[in-house]
PDB file of C-alpha atoms in Angstrom:
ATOM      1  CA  UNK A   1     -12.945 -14.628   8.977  1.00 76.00           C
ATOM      2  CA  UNK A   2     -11.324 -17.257   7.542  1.00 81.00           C
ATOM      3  CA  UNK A   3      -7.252 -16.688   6.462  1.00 79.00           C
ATOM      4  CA  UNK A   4      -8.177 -17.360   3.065  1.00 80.00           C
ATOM      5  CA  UNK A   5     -11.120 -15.088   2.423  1.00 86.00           C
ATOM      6  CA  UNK A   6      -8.862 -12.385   3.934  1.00 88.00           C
ATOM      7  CA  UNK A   7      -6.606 -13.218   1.368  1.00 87.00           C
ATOM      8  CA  UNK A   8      -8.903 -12.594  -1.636  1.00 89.00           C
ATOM      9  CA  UNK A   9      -9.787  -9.285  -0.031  1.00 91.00           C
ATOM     10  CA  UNK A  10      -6.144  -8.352   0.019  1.00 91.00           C
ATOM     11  CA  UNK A  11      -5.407  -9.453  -4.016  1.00 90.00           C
ATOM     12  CA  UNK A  12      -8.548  -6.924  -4.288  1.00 93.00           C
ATOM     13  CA  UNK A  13      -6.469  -4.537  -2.457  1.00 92.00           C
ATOM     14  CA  UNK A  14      -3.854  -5.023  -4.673  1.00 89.00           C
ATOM     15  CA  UNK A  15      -6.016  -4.916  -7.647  1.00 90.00           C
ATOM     16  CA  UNK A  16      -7.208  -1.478  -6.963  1.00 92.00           C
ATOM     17  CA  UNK A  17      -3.899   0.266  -5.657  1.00 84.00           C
ATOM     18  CA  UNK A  18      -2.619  -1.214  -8.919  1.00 82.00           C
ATOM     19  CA  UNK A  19      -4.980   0.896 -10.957  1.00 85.00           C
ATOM     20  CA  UNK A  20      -4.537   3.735  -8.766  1.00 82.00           C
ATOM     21  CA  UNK A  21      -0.977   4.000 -10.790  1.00 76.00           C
ATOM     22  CA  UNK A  22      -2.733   4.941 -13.820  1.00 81.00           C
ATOM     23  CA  UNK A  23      -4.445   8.059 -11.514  1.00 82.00           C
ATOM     24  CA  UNK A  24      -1.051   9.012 -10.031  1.00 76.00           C
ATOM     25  CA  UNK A  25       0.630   8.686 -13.123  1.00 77.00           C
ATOM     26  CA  UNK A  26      -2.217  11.150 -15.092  1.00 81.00           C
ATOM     27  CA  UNK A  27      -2.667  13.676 -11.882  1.00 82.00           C
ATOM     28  CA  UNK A  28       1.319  14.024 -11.813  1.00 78.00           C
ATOM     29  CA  UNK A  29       0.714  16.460 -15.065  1.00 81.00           C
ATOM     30  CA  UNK A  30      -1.552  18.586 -13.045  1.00 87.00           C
ATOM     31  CA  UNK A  31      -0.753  18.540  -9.541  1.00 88.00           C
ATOM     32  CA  UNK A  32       2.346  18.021  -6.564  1.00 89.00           C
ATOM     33  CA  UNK A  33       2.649  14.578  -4.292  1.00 89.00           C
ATOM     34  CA  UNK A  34       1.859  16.444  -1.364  1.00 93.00           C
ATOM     35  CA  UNK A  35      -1.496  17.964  -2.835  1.00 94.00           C
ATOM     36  CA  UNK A  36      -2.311  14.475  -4.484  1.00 91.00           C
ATOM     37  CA  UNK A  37      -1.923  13.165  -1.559  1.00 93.00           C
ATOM     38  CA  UNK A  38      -3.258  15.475   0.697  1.00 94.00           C
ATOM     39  CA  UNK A  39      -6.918  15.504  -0.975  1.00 94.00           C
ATOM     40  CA  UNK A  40      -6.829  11.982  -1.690  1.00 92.00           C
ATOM     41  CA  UNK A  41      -6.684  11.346   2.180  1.00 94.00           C
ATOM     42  CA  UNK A  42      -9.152  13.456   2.997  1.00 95.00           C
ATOM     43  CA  UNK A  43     -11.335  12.327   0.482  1.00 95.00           C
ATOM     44  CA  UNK A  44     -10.539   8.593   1.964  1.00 92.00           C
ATOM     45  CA  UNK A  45     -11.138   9.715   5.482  1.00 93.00           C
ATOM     46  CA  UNK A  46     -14.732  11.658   4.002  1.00 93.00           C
ATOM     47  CA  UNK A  47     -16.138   8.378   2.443  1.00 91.00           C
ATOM     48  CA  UNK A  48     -15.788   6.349   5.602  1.00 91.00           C
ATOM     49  CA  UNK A  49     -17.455   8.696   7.944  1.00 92.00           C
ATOM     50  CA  UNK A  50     -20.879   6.951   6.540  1.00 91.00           C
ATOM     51  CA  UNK A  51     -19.376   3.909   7.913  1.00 88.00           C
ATOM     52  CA  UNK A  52     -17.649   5.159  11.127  1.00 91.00           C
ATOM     53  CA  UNK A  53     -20.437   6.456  12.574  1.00 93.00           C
ATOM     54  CA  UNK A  54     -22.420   3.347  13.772  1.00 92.00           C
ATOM     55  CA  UNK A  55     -19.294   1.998  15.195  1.00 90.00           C
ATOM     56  CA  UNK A  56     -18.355   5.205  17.038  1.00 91.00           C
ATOM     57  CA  UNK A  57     -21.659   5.123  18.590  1.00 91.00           C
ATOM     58  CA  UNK A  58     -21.171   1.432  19.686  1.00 90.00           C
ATOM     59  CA  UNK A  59     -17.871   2.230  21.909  1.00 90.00           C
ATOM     60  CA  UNK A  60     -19.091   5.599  23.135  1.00 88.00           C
ATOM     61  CA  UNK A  61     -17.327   6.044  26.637  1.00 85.00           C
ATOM     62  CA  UNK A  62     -15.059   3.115  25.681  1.00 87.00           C
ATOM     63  CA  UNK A  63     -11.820   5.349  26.915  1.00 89.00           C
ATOM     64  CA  UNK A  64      -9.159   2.512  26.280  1.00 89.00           C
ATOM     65  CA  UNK A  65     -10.594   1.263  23.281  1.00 90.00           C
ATOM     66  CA  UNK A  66     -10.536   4.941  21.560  1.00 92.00           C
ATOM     67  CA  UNK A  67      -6.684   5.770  23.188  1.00 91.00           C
ATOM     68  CA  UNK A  68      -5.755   2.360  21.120  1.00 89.00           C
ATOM     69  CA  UNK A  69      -7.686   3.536  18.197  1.00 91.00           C
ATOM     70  CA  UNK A  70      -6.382   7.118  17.584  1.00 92.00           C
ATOM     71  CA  UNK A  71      -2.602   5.987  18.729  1.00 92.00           C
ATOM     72  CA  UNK A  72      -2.371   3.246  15.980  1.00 91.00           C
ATOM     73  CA  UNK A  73      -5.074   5.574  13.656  1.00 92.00           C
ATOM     74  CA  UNK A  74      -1.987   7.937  13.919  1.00 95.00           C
ATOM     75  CA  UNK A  75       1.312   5.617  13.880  1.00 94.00           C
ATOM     76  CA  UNK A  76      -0.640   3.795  10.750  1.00 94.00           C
ATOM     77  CA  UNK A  77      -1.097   7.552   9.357  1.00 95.00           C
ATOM     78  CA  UNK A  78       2.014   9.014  10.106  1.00 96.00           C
ATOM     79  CA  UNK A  79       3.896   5.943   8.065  1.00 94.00           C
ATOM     80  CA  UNK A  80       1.582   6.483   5.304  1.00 93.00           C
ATOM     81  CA  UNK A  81       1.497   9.572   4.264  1.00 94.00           C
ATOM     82  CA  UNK A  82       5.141   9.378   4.580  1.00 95.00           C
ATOM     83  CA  UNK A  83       5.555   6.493   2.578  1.00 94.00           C
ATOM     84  CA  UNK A  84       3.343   8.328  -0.227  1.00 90.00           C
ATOM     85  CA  UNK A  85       4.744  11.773  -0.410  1.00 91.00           C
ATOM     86  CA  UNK A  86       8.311   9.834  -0.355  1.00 91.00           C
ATOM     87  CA  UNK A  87       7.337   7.575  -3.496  1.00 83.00           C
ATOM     88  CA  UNK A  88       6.009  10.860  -5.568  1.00 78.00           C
ATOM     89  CA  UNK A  89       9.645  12.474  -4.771  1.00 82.00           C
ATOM     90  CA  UNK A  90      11.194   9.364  -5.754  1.00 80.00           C
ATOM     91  CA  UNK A  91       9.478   8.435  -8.876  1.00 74.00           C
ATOM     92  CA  UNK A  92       9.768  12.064 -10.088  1.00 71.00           C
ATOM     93  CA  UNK A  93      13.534  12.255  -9.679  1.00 75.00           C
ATOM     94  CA  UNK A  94      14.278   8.044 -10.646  1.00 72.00           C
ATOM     95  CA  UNK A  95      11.005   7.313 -12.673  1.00 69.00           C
ATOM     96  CA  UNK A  96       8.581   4.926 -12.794  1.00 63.00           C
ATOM     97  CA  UNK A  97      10.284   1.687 -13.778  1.00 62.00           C
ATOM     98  CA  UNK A  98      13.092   1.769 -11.302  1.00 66.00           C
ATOM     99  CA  UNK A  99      10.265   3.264  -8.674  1.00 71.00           C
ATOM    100  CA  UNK A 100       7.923   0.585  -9.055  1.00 69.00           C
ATOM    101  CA  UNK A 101      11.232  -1.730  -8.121  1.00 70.00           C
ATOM    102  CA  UNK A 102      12.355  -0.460  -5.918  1.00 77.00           C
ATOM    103  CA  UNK A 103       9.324   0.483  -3.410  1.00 78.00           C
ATOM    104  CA  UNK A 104       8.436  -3.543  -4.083  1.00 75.00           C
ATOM    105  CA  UNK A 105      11.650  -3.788  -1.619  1.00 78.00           C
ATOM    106  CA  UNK A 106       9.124  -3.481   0.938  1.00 80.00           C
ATOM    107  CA  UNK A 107       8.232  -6.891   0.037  1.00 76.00           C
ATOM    108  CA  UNK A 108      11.326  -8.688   1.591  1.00 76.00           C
ATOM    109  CA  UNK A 109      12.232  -6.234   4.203  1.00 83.00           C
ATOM    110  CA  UNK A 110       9.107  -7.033   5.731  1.00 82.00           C
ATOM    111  CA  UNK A 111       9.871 -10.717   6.553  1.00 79.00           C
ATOM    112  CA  UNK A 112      12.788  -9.343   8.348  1.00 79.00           C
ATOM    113  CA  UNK A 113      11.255  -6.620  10.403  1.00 85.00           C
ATOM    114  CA  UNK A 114       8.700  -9.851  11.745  1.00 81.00           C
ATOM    115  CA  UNK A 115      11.715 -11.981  12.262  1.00 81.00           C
ATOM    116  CA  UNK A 116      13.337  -9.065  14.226  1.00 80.00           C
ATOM    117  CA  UNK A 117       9.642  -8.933  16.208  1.00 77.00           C
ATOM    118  CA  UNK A 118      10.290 -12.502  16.427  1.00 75.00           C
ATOM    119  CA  UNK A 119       8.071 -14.343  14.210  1.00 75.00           C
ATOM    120  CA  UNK A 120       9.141 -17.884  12.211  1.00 76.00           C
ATOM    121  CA  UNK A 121       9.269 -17.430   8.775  1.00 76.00           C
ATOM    122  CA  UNK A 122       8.817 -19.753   6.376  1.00 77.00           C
ATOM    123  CA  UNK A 123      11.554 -21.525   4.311  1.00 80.00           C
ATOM    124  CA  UNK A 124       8.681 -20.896   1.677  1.00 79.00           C
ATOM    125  CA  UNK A 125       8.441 -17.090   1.964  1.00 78.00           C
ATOM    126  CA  UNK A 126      12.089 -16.851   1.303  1.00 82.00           C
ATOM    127  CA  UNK A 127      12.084 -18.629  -1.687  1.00 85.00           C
ATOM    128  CA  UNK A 128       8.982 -16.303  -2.964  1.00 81.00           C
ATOM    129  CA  UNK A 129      10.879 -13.245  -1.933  1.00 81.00           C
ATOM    130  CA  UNK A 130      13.830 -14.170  -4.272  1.00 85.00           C
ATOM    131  CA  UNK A 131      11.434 -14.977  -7.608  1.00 88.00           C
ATOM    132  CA  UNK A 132       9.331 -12.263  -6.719  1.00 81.00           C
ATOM    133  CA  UNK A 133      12.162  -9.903  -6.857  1.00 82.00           C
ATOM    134  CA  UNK A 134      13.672 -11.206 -10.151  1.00 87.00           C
ATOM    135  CA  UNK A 135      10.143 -10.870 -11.209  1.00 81.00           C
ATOM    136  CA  UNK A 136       9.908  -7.080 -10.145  1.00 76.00           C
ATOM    137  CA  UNK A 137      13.479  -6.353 -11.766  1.00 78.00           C
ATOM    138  CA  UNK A 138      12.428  -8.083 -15.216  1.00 81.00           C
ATOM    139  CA  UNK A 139       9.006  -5.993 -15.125  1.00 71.00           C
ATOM    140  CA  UNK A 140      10.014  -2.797 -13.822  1.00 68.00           C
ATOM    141  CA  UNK A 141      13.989  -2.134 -14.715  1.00 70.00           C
ATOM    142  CA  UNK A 142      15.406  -0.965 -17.970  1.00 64.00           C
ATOM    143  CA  UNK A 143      19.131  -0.576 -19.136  1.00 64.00           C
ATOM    144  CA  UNK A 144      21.708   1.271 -16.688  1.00 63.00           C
ATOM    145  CA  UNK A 145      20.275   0.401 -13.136  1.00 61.00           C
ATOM    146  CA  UNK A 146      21.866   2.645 -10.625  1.00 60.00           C
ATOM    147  CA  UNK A 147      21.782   4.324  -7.171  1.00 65.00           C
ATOM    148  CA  UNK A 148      20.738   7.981  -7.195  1.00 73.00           C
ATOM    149  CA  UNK A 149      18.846  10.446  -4.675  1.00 80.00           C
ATOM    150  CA  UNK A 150      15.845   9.560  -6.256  1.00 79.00           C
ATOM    151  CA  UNK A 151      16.673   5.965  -5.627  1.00 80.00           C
ATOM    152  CA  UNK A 152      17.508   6.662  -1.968  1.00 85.00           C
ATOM    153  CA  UNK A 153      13.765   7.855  -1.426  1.00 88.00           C
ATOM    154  CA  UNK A 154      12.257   5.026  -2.870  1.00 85.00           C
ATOM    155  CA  UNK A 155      14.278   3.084  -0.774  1.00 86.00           C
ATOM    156  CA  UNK A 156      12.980   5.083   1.839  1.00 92.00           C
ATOM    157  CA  UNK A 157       9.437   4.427   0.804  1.00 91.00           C
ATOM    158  CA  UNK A 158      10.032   1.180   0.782  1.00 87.00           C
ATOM    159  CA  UNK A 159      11.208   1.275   4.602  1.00 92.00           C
ATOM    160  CA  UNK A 160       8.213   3.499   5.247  1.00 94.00           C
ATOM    161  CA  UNK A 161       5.520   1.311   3.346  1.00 91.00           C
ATOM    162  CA  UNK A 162       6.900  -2.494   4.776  1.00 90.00           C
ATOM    163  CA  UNK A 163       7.206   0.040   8.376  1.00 93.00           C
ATOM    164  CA  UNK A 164       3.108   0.648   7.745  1.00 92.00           C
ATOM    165  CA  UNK A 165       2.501  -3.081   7.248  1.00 88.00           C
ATOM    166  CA  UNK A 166       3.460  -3.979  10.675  1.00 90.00           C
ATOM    167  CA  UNK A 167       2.237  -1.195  12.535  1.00 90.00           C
ATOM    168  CA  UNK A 168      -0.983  -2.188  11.122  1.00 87.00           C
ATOM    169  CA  UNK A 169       0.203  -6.205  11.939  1.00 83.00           C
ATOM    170  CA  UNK A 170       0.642  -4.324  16.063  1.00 83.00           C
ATOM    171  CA  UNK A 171      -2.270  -1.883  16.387  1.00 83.00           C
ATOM    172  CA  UNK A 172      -5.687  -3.195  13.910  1.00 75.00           C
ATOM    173  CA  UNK A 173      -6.185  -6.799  16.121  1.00 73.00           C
ATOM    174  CA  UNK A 174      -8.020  -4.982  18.491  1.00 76.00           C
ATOM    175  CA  UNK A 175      -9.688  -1.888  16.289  1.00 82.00           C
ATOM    176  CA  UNK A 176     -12.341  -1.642  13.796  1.00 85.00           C
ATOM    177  CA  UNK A 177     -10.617  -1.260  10.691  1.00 82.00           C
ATOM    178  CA  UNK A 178     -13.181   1.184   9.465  1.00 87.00           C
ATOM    179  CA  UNK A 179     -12.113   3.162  12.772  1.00 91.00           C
ATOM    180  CA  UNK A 180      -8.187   2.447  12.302  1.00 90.00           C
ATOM    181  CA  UNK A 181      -8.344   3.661   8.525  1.00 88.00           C
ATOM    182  CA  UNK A 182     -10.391   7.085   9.379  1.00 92.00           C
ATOM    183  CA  UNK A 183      -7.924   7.937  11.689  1.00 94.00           C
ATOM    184  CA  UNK A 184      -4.839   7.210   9.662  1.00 93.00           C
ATOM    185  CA  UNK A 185      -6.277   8.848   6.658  1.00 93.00           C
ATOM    186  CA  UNK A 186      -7.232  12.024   8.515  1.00 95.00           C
ATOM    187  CA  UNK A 187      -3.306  12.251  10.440  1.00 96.00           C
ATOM    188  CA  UNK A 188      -2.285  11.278   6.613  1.00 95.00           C
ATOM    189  CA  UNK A 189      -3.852  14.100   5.059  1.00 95.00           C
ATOM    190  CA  UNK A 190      -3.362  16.770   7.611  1.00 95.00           C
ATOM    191  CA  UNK A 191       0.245  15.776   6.859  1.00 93.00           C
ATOM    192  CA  UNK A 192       0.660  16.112   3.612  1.00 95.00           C
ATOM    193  CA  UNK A 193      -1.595  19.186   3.933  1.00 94.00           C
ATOM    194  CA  UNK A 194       1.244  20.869   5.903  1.00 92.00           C
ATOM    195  CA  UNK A 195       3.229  20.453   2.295  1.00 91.00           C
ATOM    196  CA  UNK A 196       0.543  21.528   0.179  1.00 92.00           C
ATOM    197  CA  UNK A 197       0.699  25.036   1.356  1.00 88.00           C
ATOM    198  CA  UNK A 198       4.130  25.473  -0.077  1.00 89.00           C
ATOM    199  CA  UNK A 199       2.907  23.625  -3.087  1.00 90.00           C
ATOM    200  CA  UNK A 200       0.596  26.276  -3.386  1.00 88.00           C
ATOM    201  CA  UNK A 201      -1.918  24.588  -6.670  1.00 88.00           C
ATOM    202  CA  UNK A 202      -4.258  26.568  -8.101  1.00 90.00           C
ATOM    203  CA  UNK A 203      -7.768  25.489  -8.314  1.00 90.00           C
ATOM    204  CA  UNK A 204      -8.172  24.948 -11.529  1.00 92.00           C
ATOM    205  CA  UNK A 205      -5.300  22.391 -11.319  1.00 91.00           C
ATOM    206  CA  UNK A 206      -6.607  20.479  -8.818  1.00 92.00           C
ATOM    207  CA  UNK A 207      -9.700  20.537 -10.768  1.00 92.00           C
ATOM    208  CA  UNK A 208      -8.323  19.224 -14.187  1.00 91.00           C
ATOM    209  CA  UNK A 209      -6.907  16.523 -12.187  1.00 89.00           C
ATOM    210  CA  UNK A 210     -10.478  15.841  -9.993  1.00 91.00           C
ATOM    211  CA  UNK A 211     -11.086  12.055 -11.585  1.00 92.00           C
ATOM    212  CA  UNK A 212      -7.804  10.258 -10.967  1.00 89.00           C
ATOM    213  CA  UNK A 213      -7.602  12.304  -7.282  1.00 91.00           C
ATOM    214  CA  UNK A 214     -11.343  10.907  -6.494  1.00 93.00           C
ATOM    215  CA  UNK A 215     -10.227   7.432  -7.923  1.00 93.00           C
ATOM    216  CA  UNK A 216      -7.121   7.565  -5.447  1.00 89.00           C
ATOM    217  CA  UNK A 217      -8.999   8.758  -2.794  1.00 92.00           C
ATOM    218  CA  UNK A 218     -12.840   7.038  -2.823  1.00 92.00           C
ATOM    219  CA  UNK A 219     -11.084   3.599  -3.225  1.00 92.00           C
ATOM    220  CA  UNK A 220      -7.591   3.493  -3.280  1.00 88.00           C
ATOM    221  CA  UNK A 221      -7.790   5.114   0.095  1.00 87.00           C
ATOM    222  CA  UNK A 222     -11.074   4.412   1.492  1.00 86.00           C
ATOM    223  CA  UNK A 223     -12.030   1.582   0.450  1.00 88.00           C
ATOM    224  CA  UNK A 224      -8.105  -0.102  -0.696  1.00 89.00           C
ATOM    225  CA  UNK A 225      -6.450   0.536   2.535  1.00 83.00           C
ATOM    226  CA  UNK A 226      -9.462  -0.173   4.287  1.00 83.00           C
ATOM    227  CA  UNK A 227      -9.226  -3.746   3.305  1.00 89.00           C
ATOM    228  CA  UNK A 228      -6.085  -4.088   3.632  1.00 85.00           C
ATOM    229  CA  UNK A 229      -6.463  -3.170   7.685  1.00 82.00           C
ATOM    230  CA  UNK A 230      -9.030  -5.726   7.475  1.00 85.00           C
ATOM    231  CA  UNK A 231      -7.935  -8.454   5.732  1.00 87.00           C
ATOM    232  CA  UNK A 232      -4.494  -8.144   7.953  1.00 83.00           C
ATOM    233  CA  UNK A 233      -6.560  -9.049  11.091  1.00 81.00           C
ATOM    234  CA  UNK A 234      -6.557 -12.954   9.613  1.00 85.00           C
ATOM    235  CA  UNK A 235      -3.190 -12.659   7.996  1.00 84.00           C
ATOM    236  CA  UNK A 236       0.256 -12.811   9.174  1.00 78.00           C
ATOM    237  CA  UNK A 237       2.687  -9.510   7.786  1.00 77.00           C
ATOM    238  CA  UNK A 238       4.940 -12.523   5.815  1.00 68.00           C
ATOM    239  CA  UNK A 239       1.914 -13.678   3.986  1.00 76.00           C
ATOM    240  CA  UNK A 240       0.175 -10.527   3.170  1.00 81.00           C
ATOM    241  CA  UNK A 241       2.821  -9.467   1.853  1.00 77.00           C
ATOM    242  CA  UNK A 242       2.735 -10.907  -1.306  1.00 76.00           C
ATOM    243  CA  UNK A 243      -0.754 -10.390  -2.106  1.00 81.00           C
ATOM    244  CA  UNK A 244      -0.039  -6.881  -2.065  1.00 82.00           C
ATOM    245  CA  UNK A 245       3.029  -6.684  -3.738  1.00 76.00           C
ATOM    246  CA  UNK A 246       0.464  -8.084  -7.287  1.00 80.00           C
ATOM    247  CA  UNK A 247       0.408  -4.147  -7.362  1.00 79.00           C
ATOM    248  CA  UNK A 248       2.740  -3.617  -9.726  1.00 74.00           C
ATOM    249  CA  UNK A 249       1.276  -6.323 -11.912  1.00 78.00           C
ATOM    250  CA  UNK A 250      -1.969  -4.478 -12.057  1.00 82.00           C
ATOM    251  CA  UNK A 251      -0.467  -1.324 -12.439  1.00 77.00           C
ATOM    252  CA  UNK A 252       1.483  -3.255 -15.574  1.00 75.00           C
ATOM    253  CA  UNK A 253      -2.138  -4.277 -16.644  1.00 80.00           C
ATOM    254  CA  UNK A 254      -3.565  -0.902 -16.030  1.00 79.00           C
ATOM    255  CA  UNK A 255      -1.272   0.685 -17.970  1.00 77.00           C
ATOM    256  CA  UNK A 256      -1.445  -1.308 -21.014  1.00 76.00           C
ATOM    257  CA  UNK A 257      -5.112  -0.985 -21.376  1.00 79.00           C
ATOM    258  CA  UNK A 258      -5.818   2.376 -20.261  1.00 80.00           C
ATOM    259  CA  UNK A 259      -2.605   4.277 -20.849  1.00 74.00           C
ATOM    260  CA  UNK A 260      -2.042   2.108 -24.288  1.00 75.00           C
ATOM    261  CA  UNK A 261       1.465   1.110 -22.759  1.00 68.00           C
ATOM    262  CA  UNK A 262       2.795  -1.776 -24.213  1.00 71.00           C
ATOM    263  CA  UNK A 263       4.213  -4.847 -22.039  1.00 68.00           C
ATOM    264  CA  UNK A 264       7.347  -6.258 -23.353  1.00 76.00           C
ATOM    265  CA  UNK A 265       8.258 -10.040 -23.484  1.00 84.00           C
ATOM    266  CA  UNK A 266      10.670  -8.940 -20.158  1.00 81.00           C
ATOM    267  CA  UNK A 267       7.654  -6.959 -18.310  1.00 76.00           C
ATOM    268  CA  UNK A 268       5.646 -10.223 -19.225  1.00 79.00           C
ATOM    269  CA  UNK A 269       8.311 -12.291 -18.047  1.00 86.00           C
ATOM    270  CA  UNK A 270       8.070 -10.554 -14.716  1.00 80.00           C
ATOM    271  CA  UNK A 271       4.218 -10.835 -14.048  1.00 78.00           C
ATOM    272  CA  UNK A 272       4.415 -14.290 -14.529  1.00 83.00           C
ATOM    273  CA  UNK A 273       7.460 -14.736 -11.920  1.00 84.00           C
ATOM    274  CA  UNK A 274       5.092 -12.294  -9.453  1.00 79.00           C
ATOM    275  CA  UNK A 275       2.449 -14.718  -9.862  1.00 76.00           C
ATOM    276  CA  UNK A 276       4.689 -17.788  -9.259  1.00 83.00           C
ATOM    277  CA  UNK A 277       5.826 -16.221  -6.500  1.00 79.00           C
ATOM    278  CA  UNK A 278       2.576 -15.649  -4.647  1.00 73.00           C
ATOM    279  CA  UNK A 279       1.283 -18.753  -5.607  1.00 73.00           C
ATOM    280  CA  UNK A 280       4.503 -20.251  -3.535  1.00 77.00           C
ATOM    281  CA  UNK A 281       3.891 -17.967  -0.325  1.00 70.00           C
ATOM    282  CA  UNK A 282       0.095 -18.872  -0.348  1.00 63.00           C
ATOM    283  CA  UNK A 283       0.283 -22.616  -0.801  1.00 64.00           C
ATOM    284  CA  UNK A 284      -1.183 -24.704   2.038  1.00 58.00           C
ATOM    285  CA  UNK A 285       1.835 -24.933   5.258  1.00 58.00           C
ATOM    286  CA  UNK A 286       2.071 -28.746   6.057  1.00 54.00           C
ATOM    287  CA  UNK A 287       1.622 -28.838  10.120  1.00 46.00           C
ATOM    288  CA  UNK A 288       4.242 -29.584  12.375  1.00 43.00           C
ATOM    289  CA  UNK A 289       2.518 -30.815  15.367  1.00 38.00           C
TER     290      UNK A 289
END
């Protein structure tokens, strides 16, 4: 696959996590983060089995290829569900403007973690970093910005999610990413499930809140992160990046039309720096051979 078609899929990833705030925002009334989360991975890990099966049958006996499966499957799970119980904390203690910020974060501390792995980056991607930022703050930040607890788990989550991007830059060149996203939804949601019990919902919450949970689960999870393992194969972690991080426009978007919030001329202000931003990281790299 080509780098650019591998883009697209990953603004479709974006599009759909970016909806998946309306869900999250909706279940919250009904339901914990580590029960949202918990049945939305297992739901994710459920509608891939379909999928799974053929290639599980294809690399039956392969021992190596199934060791590197389930240990990046895990890592890629592990970080996740961390990453998603730690946002639901954080957004419940700092809300939702200063969480959609501030988990965006990941967005720049990724092109450090791959220049720690020792990647070049881009004088390009820098530059996109710092508008895409601004662009985040003028979308996402009211009056009185400040550091609190809740802040400190969304910075967290921001470690956590930019952490998941390049375990899944480390482990998915070699895996299915059908495989690579069953596993890391099932260690996800066995995770979170470990919460749930001291959550303890009732079933008729989790039932008032079934729609957004399927949403978040059926394709934020299955079919979202699936893509995004996919489309990562092609991609480098600087790069994808930013096609990702159109999340929070969507959710912007998503919210305005379903949830009849309004954007201001400072949220608008910030979409339109996101999108100048991501148009700068994906324009064509001039050789240097």
């Amino acid at each position: 696959m080509k780098e650019q078609k591998a883009i697209l899929l990953l603004l479709l990833t974006s599009l759909i996590w970016g909806l998946a705030f309306v869900a999250q925002s909706v279940s919250s009334e009904s339901v914990g983060p580590f029960t949202f989360n918990a049945i939305r991975m297992l739901i994710g890990a459920l509608v891939l089995v379909p999928f799974a099966l053929p290639l599980i049958k294809a690399h039956k006996g392969d021992k190596a290829y199934w060791r590197d499966a389930i240990k990046g499957g895990v890592l890629c799970g592990l970080c996740l569900g961390a990453a998603s119980v730690t946002q639901q904390f954080g957004v419940a203690l700092s809300g939702a403007g200063k969480g959609g910020f501030i988990t965006s974060l990941y967005i720049v501390i990724v092109p450090f973690m791959s220049l720690a792995c020792g990647q070049k980056i881009r004088k390009s991607i820098w530059v996109s970093a710092a508008i895409a930022i601004i662009g985040m703050y003028l979308l996402s930040i009211g009056e009185g910005f400040s550091i609190s607890r809740g802040d400190v788990y969304l910075i967290a989550c921001a470690v956590l999610f930019a952490l998941h991007i390049m375990v899944i830059d480390k482990t998915g060149k070699n895996t299915d990413g059908i495989i690579l996203s069953l596993f890391q939804f099932l260690t996800a949601g066995i995770l979170c499930s470990a919460g749930m019990l001291f959550e303890q919902p009732s079933s008729a919450a989790i039932l008032e809140a079934w729609l957004p949970i399927l949403y978040a689960g059926a394709l934020s999870c299955g079919v979202a992160y699936t893509l995004q393992v996919i489309g990562q194969k092609y991609v480098r972690p600087s790069r994808a990046v930013f096609a990702l991080s159109l999340e929070s426009v969507w959710a912007a978007i998503g919210g305005a039309l379903i949830l009849s919030e309004r954007l201001s001329p400072k949220e608008l202000a910030g979409c339109i720096m996101v999108f100048i931003a991501v148009l700068i990281a994906e324009s064509p790299q001039k050789s240097s051979t």
